[in-house]
mmCIF file of C-alpha atoms in Angstrom:
data_model
loop_
_atom_site.group_PDB
_atom_site.id
_atom_site.type_symbol
_atom_site.label_atom_id
_atom_site.label_comp_id
_atom_site.label_asym_id
_atom_site.label_seq_id
_atom_site.Cartn_x
_atom_site.Cartn_y
_atom_site.Cartn_z
ATOM 1 C CA MET N 1 45.357 0.415 -61.794
ATOM 2 C CA GLU N 2 42.841 0.692 -58.970
ATOM 3 C CA ALA N 3 44.871 3.313 -57.074
ATOM 4 C CA ASN N 4 42.383 6.113 -57.866
ATOM 5 C CA LEU N 5 39.481 4.005 -56.697
ATOM 6 C CA GLU N 6 41.317 3.079 -53.504
ATOM 7 C CA ALA N 7 42.079 6.755 -52.868
ATOM 8 C CA GLU N 8 38.377 7.626 -53.281
ATOM 9 C CA LEU N 9 37.334 4.825 -50.920
ATOM 10 C CA TYR N 10 39.903 6.029 -48.395
ATOM 11 C CA GLU N 11 38.452 9.548 -48.648
ATOM 12 C CA ILE N 12 34.929 8.195 -48.051
ATOM 13 C CA MET N 13 36.102 6.156 -45.059
ATOM 14 C CA LYS N 14 37.703 9.250 -43.492
ATOM 15 C CA THR N 15 34.362 11.023 -43.428
ATOM 16 C CA ASP N 16 32.825 11.390 -39.985
ATOM 17 C CA GLY N 17 30.341 8.631 -39.088
ATOM 18 C CA VAL N 18 31.164 6.372 -42.030
ATOM 19 C CA THR N 19 31.645 2.743 -40.960
ATOM 20 C CA GLY N 20 32.039 1.061 -44.332
ATOM 21 C CA ALA N 21 31.763 1.397 -48.097
ATOM 22 C CA ILE N 22 31.593 -0.869 -51.119
ATOM 23 C CA LEU N 23 31.892 -0.260 -54.862
ATOM 24 C CA SER N 24 30.499 -2.563 -57.549
ATOM 25 C CA ASP N 25 30.618 -2.608 -61.351
ATOM 26 C CA GLU N 26 27.730 -2.870 -63.841
ATOM 27 C CA HIS N 27 27.636 -6.680 -63.429
ATOM 28 C CA GLY N 28 27.232 -6.362 -59.672
ATOM 29 C CA LEU N 29 30.745 -7.620 -59.027
ATOM 30 C CA CYS N 30 32.697 -6.100 -56.184
ATOM 31 C CA LEU N 31 35.384 -3.603 -57.227
ATOM 32 C CA LEU N 32 36.478 -2.571 -53.768
ATOM 33 C CA ALA N 33 35.124 -2.972 -50.241
ATOM 34 C CA SER N 34 36.163 -1.744 -46.836
ATOM 35 C CA PRO N 35 37.282 -4.523 -44.443
ATOM 36 C CA ASP N 36 34.014 -4.806 -42.513
ATOM 37 C CA VAL N 37 31.764 -5.051 -45.591
ATOM 38 C CA LYS N 38 31.191 -8.433 -47.266
ATOM 39 C CA PRO N 39 32.084 -8.379 -51.012
ATOM 40 C CA GLU N 40 28.993 -10.581 -51.742
ATOM 41 C CA MET N 41 26.839 -7.593 -50.867
ATOM 42 C CA ALA N 42 27.907 -5.861 -54.097
ATOM 43 C CA GLY N 43 25.474 -7.921 -56.202
ATOM 44 C CA ILE N 44 22.532 -7.349 -53.887
ATOM 45 C CA LEU N 45 23.194 -3.606 -53.650
ATOM 46 C CA SER N 46 23.426 -3.152 -57.415
ATOM 47 C CA ALA N 47 20.246 -5.248 -57.870
ATOM 48 C CA ILE N 48 18.477 -2.911 -55.424
ATOM 49 C CA VAL N 49 19.556 0.073 -57.555
ATOM 50 C CA GLN N 50 18.361 -1.658 -60.761
ATOM 51 C CA HIS N 51 14.951 -2.306 -59.237
ATOM 52 C CA ALA N 52 14.659 1.124 -57.628
ATOM 53 C CA SER N 53 15.371 2.867 -60.940
ATOM 54 C CA MET N 54 12.362 1.039 -62.463
ATOM 55 C CA ILE N 55 10.021 2.797 -60.028
ATOM 56 C CA ASP N 56 10.475 6.191 -61.660
ATOM 57 C CA ASN N 57 11.728 6.246 -65.261
ATOM 58 C CA ARG N 58 12.459 9.982 -65.096
ATOM 59 C CA ASN N 59 14.887 9.437 -62.235
ATOM 60 C CA GLU N 60 17.465 7.013 -63.602
ATOM 61 C CA ASN N 61 19.930 6.982 -60.736
ATOM 62 C CA PRO N 62 18.093 7.530 -57.476
ATOM 63 C CA VAL N 63 19.806 7.743 -54.107
ATOM 64 C CA ILE N 64 18.493 4.930 -51.912
ATOM 65 C CA ASN N 65 18.589 5.264 -48.155
ATOM 66 C CA PHE N 66 18.077 2.319 -45.817
ATOM 67 C CA GLU N 67 17.788 3.414 -42.255
ATOM 68 C CA GLY N 68 17.852 1.344 -39.099
ATOM 69 C CA ASP N 69 17.979 2.292 -35.421
ATOM 70 C CA SER N 70 21.692 2.947 -35.350
ATOM 71 C CA ARG N 71 22.934 2.668 -38.934
ATOM 72 C CA GLN N 72 22.025 3.817 -42.391
ATOM 73 C CA CYS N 73 23.069 2.704 -45.846
ATOM 74 C CA LEU N 74 23.159 5.084 -48.811
ATOM 75 C CA ILE N 75 23.315 3.612 -52.319
ATOM 76 C CA LYS N 76 23.882 5.534 -55.537
ATOM 77 C CA LYS N 77 24.789 4.502 -59.055
ATOM 78 C CA GLU N 78 26.977 6.814 -61.116
ATOM 79 C CA GLY N 79 27.968 5.673 -64.604
ATOM 80 C CA SER N 80 28.732 1.982 -64.301
ATOM 81 C CA VAL N 81 29.800 2.091 -60.659
ATOM 82 C CA THR N 82 27.408 1.593 -57.757
ATOM 83 C CA THR N 83 28.565 2.976 -54.422
ATOM 84 C CA ALA N 84 27.121 2.030 -51.055
ATOM 85 C CA ILE N 85 28.120 3.864 -47.889
ATOM 86 C CA PHE N 86 27.308 2.629 -44.388
ATOM 87 C CA LYS N 87 26.983 5.301 -41.705
ATOM 88 C CA LYS N 88 26.341 5.485 -38.000
ATOM 89 C CA ILE N 89 23.323 7.559 -37.027
ATOM 90 C CA SER N 90 24.411 10.057 -34.393
ATOM 91 C CA MET X 1 14.567 -12.866 -58.333
ATOM 92 C CA ASN X 2 16.750 -11.608 -61.147
ATOM 93 C CA GLN X 3 14.520 -11.032 -64.182
ATOM 94 C CA ASN X 4 17.249 -11.742 -66.735
ATOM 95 C CA LEU X 5 18.085 -15.130 -65.312
ATOM 96 C CA ILE X 6 16.867 -17.774 -67.729
ATOM 97 C CA GLY X 7 18.055 -21.061 -66.295
ATOM 98 C CA LEU X 8 19.403 -22.815 -63.223
ATOM 99 C CA TYR X 9 20.770 -26.374 -63.131
ATOM 100 C CA PRO X 10 22.063 -28.276 -60.146
ATOM 101 C CA ARG X 11 24.130 -31.273 -61.239
ATOM 102 C CA GLN X 12 25.926 -34.033 -59.410
ATOM 103 C CA TYR X 13 29.309 -33.822 -61.111
ATOM 104 C CA GLU X 14 31.299 -36.153 -58.937
ATOM 105 C CA GLU X 15 29.423 -38.988 -60.626
ATOM 106 C CA ILE X 16 30.469 -40.106 -64.099
ATOM 107 C CA PRO X 17 28.444 -39.395 -66.177
ATOM 108 C CA SER X 18 27.257 -36.441 -64.121
ATOM 109 C CA ARG X 19 23.595 -36.609 -63.204
ATOM 110 C CA LEU X 20 21.247 -33.672 -63.651
ATOM 111 C CA ILE X 21 19.229 -33.431 -60.450
ATOM 112 C CA GLY X 22 16.945 -30.602 -61.417
ATOM 113 C CA GLN X 23 16.414 -27.719 -63.764
ATOM 114 C CA MET X 24 14.445 -24.537 -64.011
ATOM 115 C CA SER X 25 14.463 -22.557 -67.217
ATOM 116 C CA ASP X 26 12.307 -20.622 -69.640
ATOM 117 C CA ASP X 27 11.925 -20.867 -73.431
ATOM 118 C CA LYS X 28 14.704 -18.352 -74.110
ATOM 119 C CA ILE X 29 17.397 -20.815 -73.055
ATOM 120 C CA PRO X 30 19.740 -21.812 -75.920
ATOM 121 C CA GLU X 31 19.500 -25.556 -76.671
ATOM 122 C CA THR X 32 23.253 -26.046 -76.376
ATOM 123 C CA ALA X 33 23.095 -24.952 -72.737
ATOM 124 C CA LEU X 34 20.993 -28.036 -71.954
ATOM 125 C CA MET X 35 23.423 -30.515 -73.500
ATOM 126 C CA PRO X 36 25.146 -32.786 -70.956
ATOM 127 C CA SER X 37 28.523 -31.997 -72.521
ATOM 128 C CA PHE X 38 28.006 -28.267 -71.901
ATOM 129 C CA LEU X 39 26.972 -28.718 -68.287
ATOM 130 C CA SER X 40 29.850 -31.093 -67.579
ATOM 131 C CA THR X 41 32.587 -28.705 -68.689
ATOM 132 C CA PHE X 42 32.850 -26.976 -65.337
ATOM 133 C CA GLY X 43 34.562 -29.904 -63.617
ATOM 134 C CA LEU X 44 37.169 -30.050 -66.367
ATOM 135 C CA ALA X 45 37.668 -26.281 -66.508
ATOM 136 C CA SER X 46 38.007 -26.128 -62.734
ATOM 137 C CA LEU X 47 40.619 -28.879 -62.849
ATOM 138 C CA GLN X 48 42.581 -27.060 -65.552
ATOM 139 C CA GLY X 49 42.355 -23.894 -63.481
ATOM 140 C CA THR X 50 44.325 -25.512 -60.684
ATOM 141 C CA LYS X 51 47.354 -25.419 -63.004
ATOM 142 C CA LEU X 52 47.468 -21.643 -62.563
ATOM 143 C CA GLY X 53 48.847 -22.294 -59.099
ATOM 144 C CA MET X 54 46.174 -20.420 -57.175
ATOM 145 C CA GLY X 55 44.428 -23.465 -55.759
ATOM 146 C CA GLU X 56 41.169 -25.016 -56.862
ATOM 147 C CA SER X 57 38.601 -22.655 -58.346
ATOM 148 C CA THR X 58 35.054 -22.899 -57.073
ATOM 149 C CA THR X 59 33.277 -20.505 -59.441
ATOM 150 C CA SER X 60 33.594 -19.742 -63.137
ATOM 151 C CA ILE X 61 31.898 -16.838 -64.919
ATOM 152 C CA CYS X 62 31.740 -16.920 -68.733
ATOM 153 C CA MET X 63 30.426 -13.950 -70.706
ATOM 154 C CA TYR X 64 29.206 -14.559 -74.253
ATOM 155 C CA GLY X 65 27.647 -12.235 -76.821
ATOM 156 C CA SER X 66 24.080 -12.663 -75.571
ATOM 157 C CA TYR X 67 24.417 -14.921 -72.554
ATOM 158 C CA GLN X 68 26.427 -15.403 -69.434
ATOM 159 C CA VAL X 69 27.050 -18.687 -67.687
ATOM 160 C CA VAL X 70 27.950 -18.866 -64.010
ATOM 161 C CA GLN X 71 28.995 -22.298 -62.779
ATOM 162 C CA MET X 72 29.936 -23.136 -59.217
ATOM 163 C CA ASP X 73 30.985 -26.066 -57.130
ATOM 164 C CA LEU X 74 28.956 -26.607 -53.981
ATOM 165 C CA GLU X 75 30.721 -29.565 -52.376
ATOM 166 C CA GLY X 76 30.482 -31.887 -55.352
ATOM 167 C CA LEU X 77 27.264 -30.375 -56.612
ATOM 168 C CA SER X 78 27.731 -28.305 -59.743
ATOM 169 C CA LEU X 79 25.296 -25.437 -60.050
ATOM 170 C CA THR X 80 24.923 -23.711 -63.426
ATOM 171 C CA PHE X 81 23.155 -20.404 -63.980
ATOM 172 C CA VAL X 82 22.438 -19.221 -67.511
ATOM 173 C CA GLY X 83 21.415 -15.602 -67.900
ATOM 174 C CA SER X 84 21.419 -12.781 -70.420
ATOM 175 C CA THR X 85 24.421 -10.454 -70.462
ATOM 176 C CA GLU X 86 22.360 -7.827 -68.598
ATOM 177 C CA CYS X 87 21.809 -10.230 -65.726
ATOM 178 C CA ASN X 88 23.397 -9.125 -62.466
ATOM 179 C CA THR X 89 26.333 -11.506 -61.965
ATOM 180 C CA GLY X 90 26.994 -10.337 -58.421
ATOM 181 C CA HIS X 91 23.387 -11.043 -57.499
ATOM 182 C CA ILE X 92 23.687 -14.591 -58.872
ATOM 183 C CA LEU X 93 26.763 -15.127 -56.678
ATOM 184 C CA ALA X 94 24.904 -13.739 -53.664
ATOM 185 C CA ILE X 95 21.738 -15.839 -54.129
ATOM 186 C CA SER X 96 23.785 -18.995 -54.677
ATOM 187 C CA LYS X 97 24.818 -18.778 -51.023
ATOM 188 C CA GLU X 98 21.145 -18.699 -50.021
ATOM 189 C CA LEU X 99 20.356 -21.633 -52.313
ATOM 190 C CA TYR X 100 23.204 -23.710 -50.934
ATOM 191 C CA PRO X 101 21.384 -25.334 -47.942
ATOM 192 C CA VAL X 102 18.324 -26.065 -50.105
ATOM 193 C CA LEU X 103 20.429 -27.716 -52.795
ATOM 194 C CA LEU X 104 22.319 -29.817 -50.265
ATOM 195 C CA GLU X 105 18.965 -31.102 -49.042
ATOM 196 C CA LEU X 106 17.937 -31.813 -52.629
ATOM 197 C CA ARG X 107 21.179 -33.715 -53.197
ATOM 198 C CA THR X 108 20.641 -35.838 -50.107
ATOM 199 C CA LYS X 109 17.106 -36.592 -51.291
ATOM 200 C CA THR X 110 18.198 -37.593 -54.820
ATOM 201 C CA GLU X 111 21.056 -39.699 -53.443
ATOM 202 C CA PHE X 112 18.518 -41.537 -51.304
ATOM 203 C CA ASP X 113 16.171 -42.023 -54.284
ATOM 204 C CA ALA X 114 19.031 -43.267 -56.488
ATOM 205 C CA SER X 115 20.050 -45.836 -53.875
ATOM 206 C CA GLN X 116 16.536 -47.340 -53.786
ATOM 207 C CA PRO X 117 16.083 -50.477 -55.941
#
């Protein structure tokens, strides 16, 4: 049932610099996560998207980028699925 | 904090009858959600869940037409969240881990108070 989703996650993980990814549903529950990402993060990430979309009503699904010294996290909601991708900064 | 969350109840469920040790809710909370019988169901449901053969369950999520109820077992302390259906369930599960040390402290405090004559 989740084979398509797993295939997509595998594709994301193959991308250069990507260290982890997590997918959550509209309730903030984890659908799929790469081994080094905690499933509990799904709720927090989807809550961040919910709050961020309140900032600008014209932009319903913004891309959110958290950047640290060595890593960045990109979050985007599409339909009912929120995707977060963790990347190394080269 | 999640804006659709309308109630939070820690409850000592190892005691019979279970003792409510605190609550935080707004006016939108349905009255039935405050009844002792409603808040005590988790222990029973969790026990029944063990019959599925997957071990003891620690969290139950119930979705209703307008509300959702998330109940969890934190070492004998039953914590109940009541929220609207739009409330972020994953966020509730995540914040419960942050609340855990605070609630354990609260439990110790209430146990001490209950033991005083």
